[in-house]
JSON list of C-alpha atoms in Angstrom, two decimals:
[
{"chain": "A", "resi": 291, "resn": "MET", "atom": "CA", "xyz": [-57.56, -138.55, -75.81]},
{"chain": "A", "resi": 292, "resn": "GLN", "atom": "CA", "xyz": [-61.27, -138.64, -76.50]},
{"chain": "A", "resi": 293, "resn": "VAL", "atom": "CA", "xyz": [-63.36, -135.77, -77.82]},
{"chain": "A", "resi": 294, "resn": "SER", "atom": "CA", "xyz": [-67.11, -136.25, -78.08]},
{"chain": "A", "resi": 295, "resn": "VAL", "atom": "CA", "xyz": [-69.43, -133.49, -79.22]},
{"chain": "A", "resi": 296, "resn": "LEU", "atom": "CA", "xyz": [-72.61, -134.37, -77.33]},
{"chain": "A", "resi": 297, "resn": "ALA", "atom": "CA", "xyz": [-74.61, -131.58, -78.98]},
{"chain": "A", "resi": 298, "resn": "SER", "atom": "CA", "xyz": [-73.78, -128.55, -81.07]},
{"chain": "A", "resi": 299, "resn": "GLY", "atom": "CA", "xyz": [-76.04, -125.86, -82.46]},
{"chain": "A", "resi": 300, "resn": "SER", "atom": "CA", "xyz": [-78.36, -123.04, -81.49]},
{"chain": "A", "resi": 301, "resn": "LYS", "atom": "CA", "xyz": [-80.50, -125.35, -79.34]},
{"chain": "A", "resi": 302, "resn": "GLY", "atom": "CA", "xyz": [-77.67, -126.44, -77.07]},
{"chain": "A", "resi": 303, "resn": "ASN", "atom": "CA", "xyz": [-73.96, -127.20, -76.87]},
{"chain": "A", "resi": 304, "resn": "ALA", "atom": "CA", "xyz": [-71.85, -129.63, -74.86]},
{"chain": "A", "resi": 305, "resn": "VAL", "atom": "CA", "xyz": [-68.49, -131.26, -75.58]},
{"chain": "A", "resi": 306, "resn": "TYR", "atom": "CA", "xyz": [-66.80, -134.02, -73.56]},
{"chain": "A", "resi": 307, "resn": "VAL", "atom": "CA", "xyz": [-63.00, -134.15, -73.45]},
{"chain": "A", "resi": 308, "resn": "GLU", "atom": "CA", "xyz": [-60.93, -136.84, -71.78]},
{"chain": "A", "resi": 309, "resn": "MET", "atom": "CA", "xyz": [-57.17, -136.45, -71.73]},
{"chain": "A", "resi": 310, "resn": "ASP", "atom": "CA", "xyz": [-54.54, -138.14, -69.57]},
{"chain": "A", "resi": 311, "resn": "GLY", "atom": "CA", "xyz": [-57.21, -139.22, -67.11]},
{"chain": "A", "resi": 312, "resn": "CYS", "atom": "CA", "xyz": [-58.76, -135.74, -66.80]},
{"chain": "A", "resi": 313, "resn": "ARG", "atom": "CA", "xyz": [-62.46, -135.60, -67.71]},
{"chain": "A", "resi": 314, "resn": "LEU", "atom": "CA", "xyz": [-63.93, -132.27, -68.77]},
{"chain": "A", "resi": 315, "resn": "LEU", "atom": "CA", "xyz": [-67.24, -130.97, -70.05]},
{"chain": "A", "resi": 316, "resn": "ILE", "atom": "CA", "xyz": [-67.08, -127.84, -72.18]},
{"chain": "A", "resi": 317, "resn": "ASP", "atom": "CA", "xyz": [-70.45, -126.08, -71.92]},
{"chain": "A", "resi": 318, "resn": "ALA", "atom": "CA", "xyz": [-73.68, -127.51, -70.54]},
{"chain": "A", "resi": 319, "resn": "GLY", "atom": "CA", "xyz": [-76.26, -126.12, -72.93]},
{"chain": "A", "resi": 320, "resn": "ILE", "atom": "CA", "xyz": [-78.49, -129.19, -73.03]},
{"chain": "A", "resi": 321, "resn": "SER", "atom": "CA", "xyz": [-80.43, -130.73, -70.15]},
{"chain": "A", "resi": 322, "resn": "ALA", "atom": "CA", "xyz": [-78.51, -132.39, -67.34]},
{"chain": "A", "resi": 323, "resn": "THR", "atom": "CA", "xyz": [-80.48, -135.57, -68.02]},
{"chain": "A", "resi": 324, "resn": "ARG", "atom": "CA", "xyz": [-79.37, -135.59, -71.64]},
{"chain": "A", "resi": 325, "resn": "ILE", "atom": "CA", "xyz": [-75.76, -134.91, -70.63]},
{"chain": "A", "resi": 326, "resn": "LYS", "atom": "CA", "xyz": [-75.89, -137.75, -68.12]},
{"chain": "A", "resi": 327, "resn": "LYS", "atom": "CA", "xyz": [-77.34, -140.17, -70.69]},
{"chain": "A", "resi": 328, "resn": "ALA", "atom": "CA", "xyz": [-74.94, -139.10, -73.45]},
{"chain": "A", "resi": 329, "resn": "LEU", "atom": "CA", "xyz": [-71.96, -139.60, -71.16]},
{"chain": "A", "resi": 330, "resn": "ALA", "atom": "CA", "xyz": [-73.31, -142.95, -69.96]},
{"chain": "A", "resi": 331, "resn": "ALA", "atom": "CA", "xyz": [-73.46, -144.07, -73.59]},
{"chain": "A", "resi": 332, "resn": "LEU", "atom": "CA", "xyz": [-69.71, -143.36, -73.68]},
{"chain": "A", "resi": 333, "resn": "ASP", "atom": "CA", "xyz": [-69.24, -145.41, -70.46]},
{"chain": "A", "resi": 334, "resn": "VAL", "atom": "CA", "xyz": [-68.59, -142.21, -68.52]},
{"chain": "A", "resi": 335, "resn": "ASP", "atom": "CA", "xyz": [-70.29, -141.47, -65.19]},
{"chain": "A", "resi": 336, "resn": "ALA", "atom": "CA", "xyz": [-71.10, -137.75, -65.08]},
{"chain": "A", "resi": 337, "resn": "ALA", "atom": "CA", "xyz": [-70.16, -137.75, -61.39]},
{"chain": "A", "resi": 338, "resn": "THR", "atom": "CA", "xyz": [-66.54, -138.47, -62.39]},
{"chain": "A", "resi": 339, "resn": "LEU", "atom": "CA", "xyz": [-66.15, -135.24, -64.36]},
{"chain": "A", "resi": 340, "resn": "ASP", "atom": "CA", "xyz": [-63.27, -133.13, -63.07]},
{"chain": "A", "resi": 341, "resn": "GLY", "atom": "CA", "xyz": [-64.81, -129.85, -64.15]},
{"chain": "A", "resi": 342, "resn": "VAL", "atom": "CA", "xyz": [-67.14, -127.93, -66.42]},
{"chain": "A", "resi": 343, "resn": "LEU", "atom": "CA", "xyz": [-65.67, -125.20, -68.64]},
{"chain": "A", "resi": 344, "resn": "ILE", "atom": "CA", "xyz": [-68.15, -122.55, -69.79]},
{"chain": "A", "resi": 345, "resn": "THR", "atom": "CA", "xyz": [-67.44, -120.45, -72.89]},
{"chain": "A", "resi": 346, "resn": "HIS", "atom": "CA", "xyz": [-70.09, -117.76, -72.27]},
{"chain": "A", "resi": 347, "resn": "GLU", "atom": "CA", "xyz": [-73.45, -117.13, -70.64]},
{"chain": "A", "resi": 348, "resn": "HIS", "atom": "CA", "xyz": [-75.91, -117.59, -73.51]},
{"chain": "A", "resi": 349, "resn": "ARG", "atom": "CA", "xyz": [-78.62, -120.14, -72.75]},
{"chain": "A", "resi": 350, "resn": "ASP", "atom": "CA", "xyz": [-77.54, -122.64, -75.39]},
{"chain": "A", "resi": 351, "resn": "HIS", "atom": "CA", "xyz": [-74.31, -123.05, -73.40]},
{"chain": "A", "resi": 352, "resn": "ILE", "atom": "CA", "xyz": [-75.63, -123.14, -69.81]},
{"chain": "A", "resi": 353, "resn": "ALA", "atom": "CA", "xyz": [-79.20, -124.54, -69.94]},
{"chain": "A", "resi": 354, "resn": "GLY", "atom": "CA", "xyz": [-78.30, -127.70, -68.01]},
{"chain": "A", "resi": 355, "resn": "LEU", "atom": "CA", "xyz": [-75.72, -126.16, -65.69]},
{"chain": "A", "resi": 356, "resn": "THR", "atom": "CA", "xyz": [-77.93, -125.54, -62.65]},
{"chain": "A", "resi": 357, "resn": "THR", "atom": "CA", "xyz": [-79.24, -129.09, -62.41]},
{"chain": "A", "resi": 358, "resn": "LEU", "atom": "CA", "xyz": [-75.86, -130.60, -63.29]},
{"chain": "A", "resi": 359, "resn": "SER", "atom": "CA", "xyz": [-74.15, -128.63, -60.53]},
{"chain": "A", "resi": 360, "resn": "LYS", "atom": "CA", "xyz": [-76.80, -129.56, -57.97]},
{"chain": "A", "resi": 361, "resn": "TRP", "atom": "CA", "xyz": [-76.56, -133.25, -58.84]},
{"chain": "A", "resi": 362, "resn": "TYR", "atom": "CA", "xyz": [-72.78, -133.53, -58.85]},
{"chain": "A", "resi": 363, "resn": "HIS", "atom": "CA", "xyz": [-71.30, -130.34, -57.31]},
{"chain": "A", "resi": 364, "resn": "LEU", "atom": "CA", "xyz": [-68.73, -130.13, -60.07]},
{"chain": "A", "resi": 365, "resn": "PRO", "atom": "CA", "xyz": [-66.25, -127.24, -60.26]},
{"chain": "A", "resi": 366, "resn": "ILE", "atom": "CA", "xyz": [-67.40, -124.70, -62.87]},
{"chain": "A", "resi": 367, "resn": "PHE", "atom": "CA", "xyz": [-64.70, -122.65, -64.59]},
{"chain": "A", "resi": 368, "resn": "THR", "atom": "CA", "xyz": [-65.29, -119.45, -66.55]},
{"chain": "A", "resi": 369, "resn": "ARG", "atom": "CA", "xyz": [-64.55, -115.73, -66.53]},
{"chain": "A", "resi": 370, "resn": "ARG", "atom": "CA", "xyz": [-65.91, -113.55, -63.71]},
{"chain": "A", "resi": 371, "resn": "ALA", "atom": "CA", "xyz": [-68.03, -111.44, -66.06]},
{"chain": "A", "resi": 372, "resn": "THR", "atom": "CA", "xyz": [-69.58, -114.61, -67.48]},
{"chain": "A", "resi": 373, "resn": "PHE", "atom": "CA", "xyz": [-70.62, -115.76, -64.00]},
{"chain": "A", "resi": 374, "resn": "ALA", "atom": "CA", "xyz": [-72.02, -112.29, -63.30]},
{"chain": "A", "resi": 375, "resn": "HIS", "atom": "CA", "xyz": [-74.19, -112.33, -66.44]},
{"chain": "A", "resi": 376, "resn": "MET", "atom": "CA", "xyz": [-75.51, -115.90, -66.11]},
{"chain": "A", "resi": 377, "resn": "SER", "atom": "CA", "xyz": [-79.29, -116.05, -65.75]},
{"chain": "A", "resi": 378, "resn": "CYS", "atom": "CA", "xyz": [-78.81, -119.02, -63.39]},
{"chain": "A", "resi": 379, "resn": "ARG", "atom": "CA", "xyz": [-76.04, -117.47, -61.30]},
{"chain": "A", "resi": 380, "resn": "ALA", "atom": "CA", "xyz": [-78.08, -117.33, -58.08]},
{"chain": "A", "resi": 381, "resn": "GLN", "atom": "CA", "xyz": [-78.96, -121.03, -58.37]},
{"chain": "A", "resi": 382, "resn": "LEU", "atom": "CA", "xyz": [-75.38, -122.27, -58.69]},
{"chain": "A", "resi": 383, "resn": "PRO", "atom": "CA", "xyz": [-73.70, -123.59, -55.52]},
{"chain": "A", "resi": 384, "resn": "VAL", "atom": "CA", "xyz": [-71.16, -120.99, -54.44]},
{"chain": "A", "resi": 385, "resn": "GLU", "atom": "CA", "xyz": [-68.54, -123.63, -53.71]},
{"chain": "A", "resi": 386, "resn": "CYS", "atom": "CA", "xyz": [-68.67, -124.76, -57.35]},
{"chain": "A", "resi": 387, "resn": "LEU", "atom": "CA", "xyz": [-67.75, -121.38, -58.84]},
{"chain": "A", "resi": 388, "resn": "GLN", "atom": "CA", "xyz": [-64.15, -121.15, -60.03]},
{"chain": "A", "resi": 389, "resn": "PRO", "atom": "CA", "xyz": [-63.46, -117.80, -61.76]},
{"chain": "A", "resi": 390, "resn": "ILE", "atom": "CA", "xyz": [-60.52, -117.89, -64.16]},
{"chain": "A", "resi": 391, "resn": "GLU", "atom": "CA", "xyz": [-58.44, -115.33, -66.00]},
{"chain": "A", "resi": 392, "resn": "ASP", "atom": "CA", "xyz": [-55.37, -117.04, -67.43]},
{"chain": "A", "resi": 393, "resn": "GLY", "atom": "CA", "xyz": [-54.42, -120.67, -67.90]},
{"chain": "A", "resi": 394, "resn": "PHE", "atom": "CA", "xyz": [-54.55, -123.20, -65.09]},
{"chain": "A", "resi": 395, "resn": "ARG", "atom": "CA", "xyz": [-53.77, -126.86, -64.49]},
{"chain": "A", "resi": 396, "resn": "LEU", "atom": "CA", "xyz": [-56.34, -129.47, -63.58]},
{"chain": "A", "resi": 397, "resn": "HIS", "atom": "CA", "xyz": [-55.22, -133.03, -62.83]},
{"chain": "A", "resi": 398, "resn": "GLY", "atom": "CA", "xyz": [-52.07, -132.58, -64.87]},
{"chain": "A", "resi": 399, "resn": "VAL", "atom": "CA", "xyz": [-53.77, -131.03, -67.89]},
{"chain": "A", "resi": 400, "resn": "GLN", "atom": "CA", "xyz": [-53.15, -127.42, -68.88]},
{"chain": "A", "resi": 401, "resn": "ILE", "atom": "CA", "xyz": [-56.30, -125.45, -69.72]},
{"chain": "A", "resi": 402, "resn": "MET", "atom": "CA", "xyz": [-55.93, -122.16, -71.55]},
{"chain": "A", "resi": 403, "resn": "PRO", "atom": "CA", "xyz": [-58.94, -119.89, -72.08]},
{"chain": "A", "resi": 404, "resn": "PHE", "atom": "CA", "xyz": [-58.67, -117.44, -74.96]},
{"chain": "A", "resi": 405, "resn": "SER", "atom": "CA", "xyz": [-60.92, -114.51, -75.75]},
{"chain": "A", "resi": 406, "resn": "THR", "atom": "CA", "xyz": [-63.32, -114.70, -78.69]},
{"chain": "A", "resi": 407, "resn": "SER", "atom": "CA", "xyz": [-65.32, -112.02, -80.51]},
{"chain": "A", "resi": 408, "resn": "HIS", "atom": "CA", "xyz": [-68.96, -112.63, -79.64]},
{"chain": "A", "resi": 409, "resn": "ASP", "atom": "CA", "xyz": [-71.83, -110.59, -78.18]},
{"chain": "A", "resi": 410, "resn": "ALA", "atom": "CA", "xyz": [-71.44, -111.88, -74.64]},
{"chain": "A", "resi": 411, "resn": "ALA", "atom": "CA", "xyz": [-69.87, -110.49, -71.45]},
{"chain": "A", "resi": 412, "resn": "ASP", "atom": "CA", "xyz": [-66.40, -112.07, -71.75]},
{"chain": "A", "resi": 413, "resn": "PRO", "atom": "CA", "xyz": [-66.59, -115.06, -74.12]},
{"chain": "A", "resi": 414, "resn": "VAL", "atom": "CA", "xyz": [-63.75, -117.54, -74.49]},
{"chain": "A", "resi": 415, "resn": "GLY", "atom": "CA", "xyz": [-62.65, -120.63, -76.32]},
{"chain": "A", "resi": 416, "resn": "TYR", "atom": "CA", "xyz": [-60.48, -123.28, -74.71]},
{"chain": "A", "resi": 417, "resn": "ARG", "atom": "CA", "xyz": [-57.20, -125.02, -75.46]},
{"chain": "A", "resi": 418, "resn": "VAL", "atom": "CA", "xyz": [-56.65, -128.21, -73.47]},
{"chain": "A", "resi": 419, "resn": "GLN", "atom": "CA", "xyz": [-53.05, -129.44, -73.48]},
{"chain": "A", "resi": 420, "resn": "GLY", "atom": "CA", "xyz": [-51.66, -132.70, -72.15]},
{"chain": "A", "resi": 421, "resn": "SER", "atom": "CA", "xyz": [-50.01, -135.55, -74.01]},
{"chain": "A", "resi": 422, "resn": "LYS", "atom": "CA", "xyz": [-52.27, -134.39, -76.86]},
{"chain": "A", "resi": 423, "resn": "CYS", "atom": "CA", "xyz": [-53.95, -131.07, -77.52]},
{"chain": "A", "resi": 424, "resn": "MET", "atom": "CA", "xyz": [-57.51, -130.08, -78.36]},
{"chain": "A", "resi": 425, "resn": "ALA", "atom": "CA", "xyz": [-58.98, -126.66, -78.94]},
{"chain": "A", "resi": 426, "resn": "LEU", "atom": "CA", "xyz": [-62.53, -125.37, -79.17]},
{"chain": "A", "resi": 427, "resn": "ALA", "atom": "CA", "xyz": [-63.51, -122.11, -80.85]},
{"chain": "A", "resi": 428, "resn": "THR", "atom": "CA", "xyz": [-67.22, -121.58, -81.44]},
{"chain": "A", "resi": 429, "resn": "ASP", "atom": "CA", "xyz": [-69.51, -118.54, -81.18]},
{"chain": "A", "resi": 430, "resn": "LEU", "atom": "CA", "xyz": [-67.17, -116.00, -82.73]},
{"chain": "A", "resi": 431, "resn": "GLY", "atom": "CA", "xyz": [-67.82, -113.42, -85.37]},
{"chain": "A", "resi": 432, "resn": "PHE", "atom": "CA", "xyz": [-64.34, -113.63, -86.81]},
{"chain": "A", "resi": 433, "resn": "VAL", "atom": "CA", "xyz": [-61.01, -115.31, -86.12]},
{"chain": "A", "resi": 434, "resn": "THR", "atom": "CA", "xyz": [-58.67, -112.83, -84.48]},
{"chain": "A", "resi": 435, "resn": "ALA", "atom": "CA", "xyz": [-54.90, -113.29, -84.52]},
{"chain": "A", "resi": 436, "resn": "SER", "atom": "CA", "xyz": [-55.01, -114.47, -80.91]},
{"chain": "A", "resi": 437, "resn": "VAL", "atom": "CA", "xyz": [-57.71, -117.06, -81.69]},
{"chain": "A", "resi": 438, "resn": "GLN", "atom": "CA", "xyz": [-55.71, -118.24, -84.70]},
{"chain": "A", "resi": 439, "resn": "ALA", "atom": "CA", "xyz": [-52.67, -118.71, -82.48]},
{"chain": "A", "resi": 440, "resn": "ALA", "atom": "CA", "xyz": [-54.71, -120.51, -79.82]},
{"chain": "A", "resi": 441, "resn": "ILE", "atom": "CA", "xyz": [-56.12, -123.11, -82.20]},
{"chain": "A", "resi": 442, "resn": "ASP", "atom": "CA", "xyz": [-52.85, -123.70, -84.05]},
{"chain": "A", "resi": 443, "resn": "GLY", "atom": "CA", "xyz": [-51.10, -126.92, -83.13]},
{"chain": "A", "resi": 444, "resn": "ALA", "atom": "CA", "xyz": [-54.22, -128.67, -81.81]},
{"chain": "A", "resi": 445, "resn": "ASP", "atom": "CA", "xyz": [-54.48, -132.38, -82.60]},
{"chain": "A", "resi": 446, "resn": "VAL", "atom": "CA", "xyz": [-58.27, -132.09, -82.50]},
{"chain": "A", "resi": 447, "resn": "LEU", "atom": "CA", "xyz": [-60.13, -128.89, -83.25]},
{"chain": "A", "resi": 448, "resn": "VAL", "atom": "CA", "xyz": [-63.79, -128.03, -82.69]},
{"chain": "A", "resi": 449, "resn": "LEU", "atom": "CA", "xyz": [-64.41, -125.03, -84.93]},
{"chain": "A", "resi": 450, "resn": "GLU", "atom": "CA", "xyz": [-67.58, -123.12, -85.69]},
{"chain": "A", "resi": 451, "resn": "ALA", "atom": "CA", "xyz": [-69.01, -123.27, -89.20]},
{"chain": "A", "resi": 452, "resn": "ASN", "atom": "CA", "xyz": [-72.32, -121.62, -88.44]},
{"chain": "A", "resi": 453, "resn": "HIS", "atom": "CA", "xyz": [-73.79, -120.38, -91.70]},
{"chain": "A", "resi": 454, "resn": "ASP", "atom": "CA", "xyz": [-73.57, -119.71, -95.39]},
{"chain": "A", "resi": 455, "resn": "PRO", "atom": "CA", "xyz": [-73.86, -115.92, -95.83]},
{"chain": "A", "resi": 456, "resn": "GLU", "atom": "CA", "xyz": [-76.04, -116.13, -98.95]},
{"chain": "A", "resi": 457, "resn": "VAL", "atom": "CA", "xyz": [-78.42, -118.63, -97.37]},
{"chain": "A", "resi": 458, "resn": "LEU", "atom": "CA", "xyz": [-78.63, -116.39, -94.32]},
{"chain": "A", "resi": 459, "resn": "LYS", "atom": "CA", "xyz": [-79.21, -113.20, -96.31]},
{"chain": "A", "resi": 460, "resn": "ASN", "atom": "CA", "xyz": [-81.97, -114.82, -98.36]},
{"chain": "A", "resi": 461, "resn": "GLY", "atom": "CA", "xyz": [-83.56, -116.60, -95.40]},
{"chain": "A", "resi": 462, "resn": "SER", "atom": "CA", "xyz": [-86.49, -115.76, -93.15]},
{"chain": "A", "resi": 463, "resn": "TYR", "atom": "CA", "xyz": [-84.61, -114.25, -90.20]},
{"chain": "A", "resi": 464, "resn": "PRO", "atom": "CA", "xyz": [-85.45, -110.59, -89.46]},
{"chain": "A", "resi": 465, "resn": "TRP", "atom": "CA", "xyz": [-82.75, -108.20, -90.62]},
{"chain": "A", "resi": 466, "resn": "PRO", "atom": "CA", "xyz": [-81.51, -107.24, -87.10]},
{"chain": "A", "resi": 467, "resn": "LEU", "atom": "CA", "xyz": [-80.82, -110.93, -86.39]},
{"chain": "A", "resi": 468, "resn": "LYS", "atom": "CA", "xyz": [-79.11, -111.38, -89.76]},
{"chain": "A", "resi": 469, "resn": "ARG", "atom": "CA", "xyz": [-76.98, -108.34, -89.05]},
{"chain": "A", "resi": 470, "resn": "ARG", "atom": "CA", "xyz": [-76.03, -109.72, -85.62]},
{"chain": "A", "resi": 471, "resn": "ILE", "atom": "CA", "xyz": [-74.99, -113.10, -87.05]},
{"chain": "A", "resi": 472, "resn": "LEU", "atom": "CA", "xyz": [-72.97, -111.50, -89.86]},
{"chain": "A", "resi": 473, "resn": "SER", "atom": "CA", "xyz": [-71.22, -109.03, -87.56]},
{"chain": "A", "resi": 474, "resn": "ASN", "atom": "CA", "xyz": [-67.75, -109.35, -86.06]},
{"chain": "A", "resi": 475, "resn": "ARG", "atom": "CA", "xyz": [-69.43, -110.33, -82.78]},
{"chain": "A", "resi": 476, "resn": "GLY", "atom": "CA", "xyz": [-71.80, -112.87, -84.31]},
{"chain": "A", "resi": 477, "resn": "HIS", "atom": "CA", "xyz": [-71.09, -116.30, -85.77]},
{"chain": "A", "resi": 478, "resn": "LEU", "atom": "CA", "xyz": [-68.47, -117.73, -88.10]},
{"chain": "A", "resi": 479, "resn": "ALA", "atom": "CA", "xyz": [-69.36, -118.43, -91.73]},
{"chain": "A", "resi": 480, "resn": "ASN", "atom": "CA", "xyz": [-68.33, -121.67, -93.44]},
{"chain": "A", "resi": 481, "resn": "SER", "atom": "CA", "xyz": [-65.78, -119.91, -95.65]},
{"chain": "A", "resi": 482, "resn": "ASP", "atom": "CA", "xyz": [-64.23, -118.07, -92.69]},
{"chain": "A", "resi": 483, "resn": "ALA", "atom": "CA", "xyz": [-63.81, -121.39, -90.89]},
{"chain": "A", "resi": 484, "resn": "ALA", "atom": "CA", "xyz": [-62.10, -122.78, -93.99]},
{"chain": "A", "resi": 485, "resn": "TRP", "atom": "CA", "xyz": [-59.62, -119.92, -94.20]},
{"chain": "A", "resi": 486, "resn": "ALA", "atom": "CA", "xyz": [-58.83, -120.24, -90.49]},
{"chain": "A", "resi": 487, "resn": "LEU", "atom": "CA", "xyz": [-57.99, -123.89, -91.14]},
{"chain": "A", "resi": 488, "resn": "ALA", "atom": "CA", "xyz": [-55.94, -122.98, -94.20]},
{"chain": "A", "resi": 489, "resn": "ARG", "atom": "CA", "xyz": [-53.82, -120.59, -92.11]},
{"chain": "A", "resi": 490, "resn": "LEU", "atom": "CA", "xyz": [-52.87, -123.24, -89.54]},
{"chain": "A", "resi": 491, "resn": "ARG", "atom": "CA", "xyz": [-49.16, -124.01, -89.52]},
{"chain": "A", "resi": 492, "resn": "LYS", "atom": "CA", "xyz": [-49.80, -127.50, -88.16]},
{"chain": "A", "resi": 493, "resn": "GLN", "atom": "CA", "xyz": [-52.76, -129.44, -89.51]},
{"chain": "A", "resi": 494, "resn": "PRO", "atom": "CA", "xyz": [-54.99, -131.11, -86.90]},
{"chain": "A", "resi": 495, "resn": "GLU", "atom": "CA", "xyz": [-55.65, -134.83, -86.99]},
{"chain": "A", "resi": 496, "resn": "LYS", "atom": "CA", "xyz": [-59.39, -134.21, -86.73]},
{"chain": "A", "resi": 497, "resn": "VAL", "atom": "CA", "xyz": [-61.70, -131.24, -87.20]},
{"chain": "A", "resi": 498, "resn": "PHE", "atom": "CA", "xyz": [-65.27, -131.04, -85.94]},
{"chain": "A", "resi": 499, "resn": "LEU", "atom": "CA", "xyz": [-67.33, -128.43, -87.78]},
{"chain": "A", "resi": 500, "resn": "ALA", "atom": "CA", "xyz": [-69.62, -127.15, -85.04]},
{"chain": "A", "resi": 501, "resn": "HIS", "atom": "CA", "xyz": [-72.52, -124.88, -84.13]},
{"chain": "A", "resi": 502, "resn": "LEU", "atom": "CA", "xyz": [-74.20, -125.21, -87.54]},
{"chain": "A", "resi": 503, "resn": "SER", "atom": "CA", "xyz": [-77.34, -123.17, -88.00]},
{"chain": "A", "resi": 504, "resn": "GLU", "atom": "CA", "xyz": [-80.38, -125.35, -88.70]},
{"chain": "A", "resi": 505, "resn": "GLU", "atom": "CA", "xyz": [-81.89, -122.70, -90.97]},
{"chain": "A", "resi": 506, "resn": "ASN", "atom": "CA", "xyz": [-78.86, -121.04, -92.54]},
{"chain": "A", "resi": 507, "resn": "ASN", "atom": "CA", "xyz": [-76.63, -124.03, -93.16]},
{"chain": "A", "resi": 508, "resn": "ARG", "atom": "CA", "xyz": [-76.61, -127.74, -93.96]},
{"chain": "A", "resi": 509, "resn": "PRO", "atom": "CA", "xyz": [-74.02, -130.34, -92.96]},
{"chain": "A", "resi": 510, "resn": "GLU", "atom": "CA", "xyz": [-73.16, -131.13, -96.57]},
{"chain": "A", "resi": 511, "resn": "LEU", "atom": "CA", "xyz": [-72.94, -127.44, -97.46]},
{"chain": "A", "resi": 512, "resn": "ALA", "atom": "CA", "xyz": [-70.61, -126.70, -94.55]},
{"chain": "A", "resi": 513, "resn": "GLN", "atom": "CA", "xyz": [-68.35, -129.62, -95.34]},
{"chain": "A", "resi": 514, "resn": "ASP", "atom": "CA", "xyz": [-68.34, -129.02, -99.11]},
{"chain": "A", "resi": 515, "resn": "THR", "atom": "CA", "xyz": [-67.53, -125.33, -98.66]},
{"chain": "A", "resi": 516, "resn": "VAL", "atom": "CA", "xyz": [-64.71, -125.94, -96.21]},
{"chain": "A", "resi": 517, "resn": "GLN", "atom": "CA", "xyz": [-63.24, -128.88, -98.11]},
{"chain": "A", "resi": 518, "resn": "GLY", "atom": "CA", "xyz": [-63.52, -127.02, -101.40]},
{"chain": "A", "resi": 519, "resn": "ILE", "atom": "CA", "xyz": [-61.52, -124.05, -100.16]},
{"chain": "A", "resi": 520, "resn": "LEU", "atom": "CA", "xyz": [-58.92, -126.28, -98.51]},
{"chain": "A", "resi": 521, "resn": "SER", "atom": "CA", "xyz": [-58.53, -128.56, -101.53]},
{"chain": "A", "resi": 522, "resn": "ARG", "atom": "CA", "xyz": [-57.75, -125.54, -103.69]},
{"chain": "A", "resi": 523, "resn": "GLN", "atom": "CA", "xyz": [-54.97, -124.78, -101.20]},
{"chain": "A", "resi": 524, "resn": "GLY", "atom": "CA", "xyz": [-53.69, -128.35, -101.44]},
{"chain": "A", "resi": 525, "resn": "ILE", "atom": "CA", "xyz": [-54.86, -129.21, -97.91]},
{"chain": "A", "resi": 526, "resn": "ALA", "atom": "CA", "xyz": [-56.72, -132.39, -96.93]},
{"chain": "A", "resi": 527, "resn": "LEU", "atom": "CA", "xyz": [-58.17, -132.75, -93.44]},
{"chain": "A", "resi": 528, "resn": "ASP", "atom": "CA", "xyz": [-60.25, -135.35, -91.63]},
{"chain": "A", "resi": 529, "resn": "PHE", "atom": "CA", "xyz": [-63.66, -133.76, -90.94]},
{"chain": "A", "resi": 530, "resn": "ALA", "atom": "CA", "xyz": [-66.73, -134.62, -88.92]},
{"chain": "A", "resi": 531, "resn": "VAL", "atom": "CA", "xyz": [-69.82, -132.43, -88.75]},
{"chain": "A", "resi": 532, "resn": "ALA", "atom": "CA", "xyz": [-71.17, -132.04, -85.23]},
{"chain": "A", "resi": 533, "resn": "SER", "atom": "CA", "xyz": [-74.86, -132.66, -84.67]},
{"chain": "A", "resi": 534, "resn": "GLN", "atom": "CA", "xyz": [-77.56, -131.01, -82.59]},
{"chain": "A", "resi": 535, "resn": "THR", "atom": "CA", "xyz": [-79.14, -134.36, -81.78]},
{"chain": "A", "resi": 536, "resn": "GLU", "atom": "CA", "xyz": [-76.45, -137.07, -81.89]},
{"chain": "A", "resi": 537, "resn": "THR", "atom": "CA", "xyz": [-73.04, -137.54, -80.28]},
{"chain": "A", "resi": 538, "resn": "VAL", "atom": "CA", "xyz": [-70.08, -137.39, -82.65]},
{"chain": "A", "resi": 539, "resn": "SER", "atom": "CA", "xyz": [-66.81, -138.76, -81.26]},
{"chain": "A", "resi": 540, "resn": "MET", "atom": "CA", "xyz": [-63.19, -139.46, -81.94]},
{"chain": "A", "resi": 541, "resn": "VAL", "atom": "CA", "xyz": [-60.56, -141.31, -79.91]},
{"chain": "A", "resi": 542, "resn": "ARG", "atom": "CA", "xyz": [-56.80, -141.00, -80.33]},
{"chain": "A", "resi": 543, "resn": "ASN", "atom": "CA", "xyz": [-54.24, -143.03, -78.40]}
]
């Protein structure tokens, strides 16, 4: 299994997952050219992707989708309401659209979408299960019981640690935006990510802290906050902080 976060943050998101020979892209929120180059740096031809999984319709998750689909005609999987609310919906090849509701299999890998609490039409995270398991949960205001269950047992977890509430409250964002981020349909705070990890019954081998705010967080602050809470619970995890500009990867045999 390989998990590579190609980009993560408010300017664009894309995660590459390879498991048991199945190659997936979760979100395409950066340019198709950048996705192609980032995959090439991993010795992966973008044309060999088996599918693109979209979490929700916000631009930082679909910005490169139109060009990517025109270049490679890849199957695109997401909820019907997400397709309906995409700004680029009319530009996507009809034959590429694969609406999903429940779990499905793709080249021997089980893919389970799970609902998240975010201000989008029908946002989801994904659990990808084969010989190993990875889960991705970003863009969520809080961790519901169903999200907690969906991320439990993952060998690799990509989890949002978007902001520090005090940094956000004292920052320059207008109050309506602050209120949106802090709401149950906004983004996950560092401490909330930590407590979600603390509640896991099975500890993952690797955790990527993802979707960090450039203004309301810092990589060292996110990691220190999460590790501090976990250490007080007697939990030690292997962390990496995802980047907006650089690929961060892990490979497990």
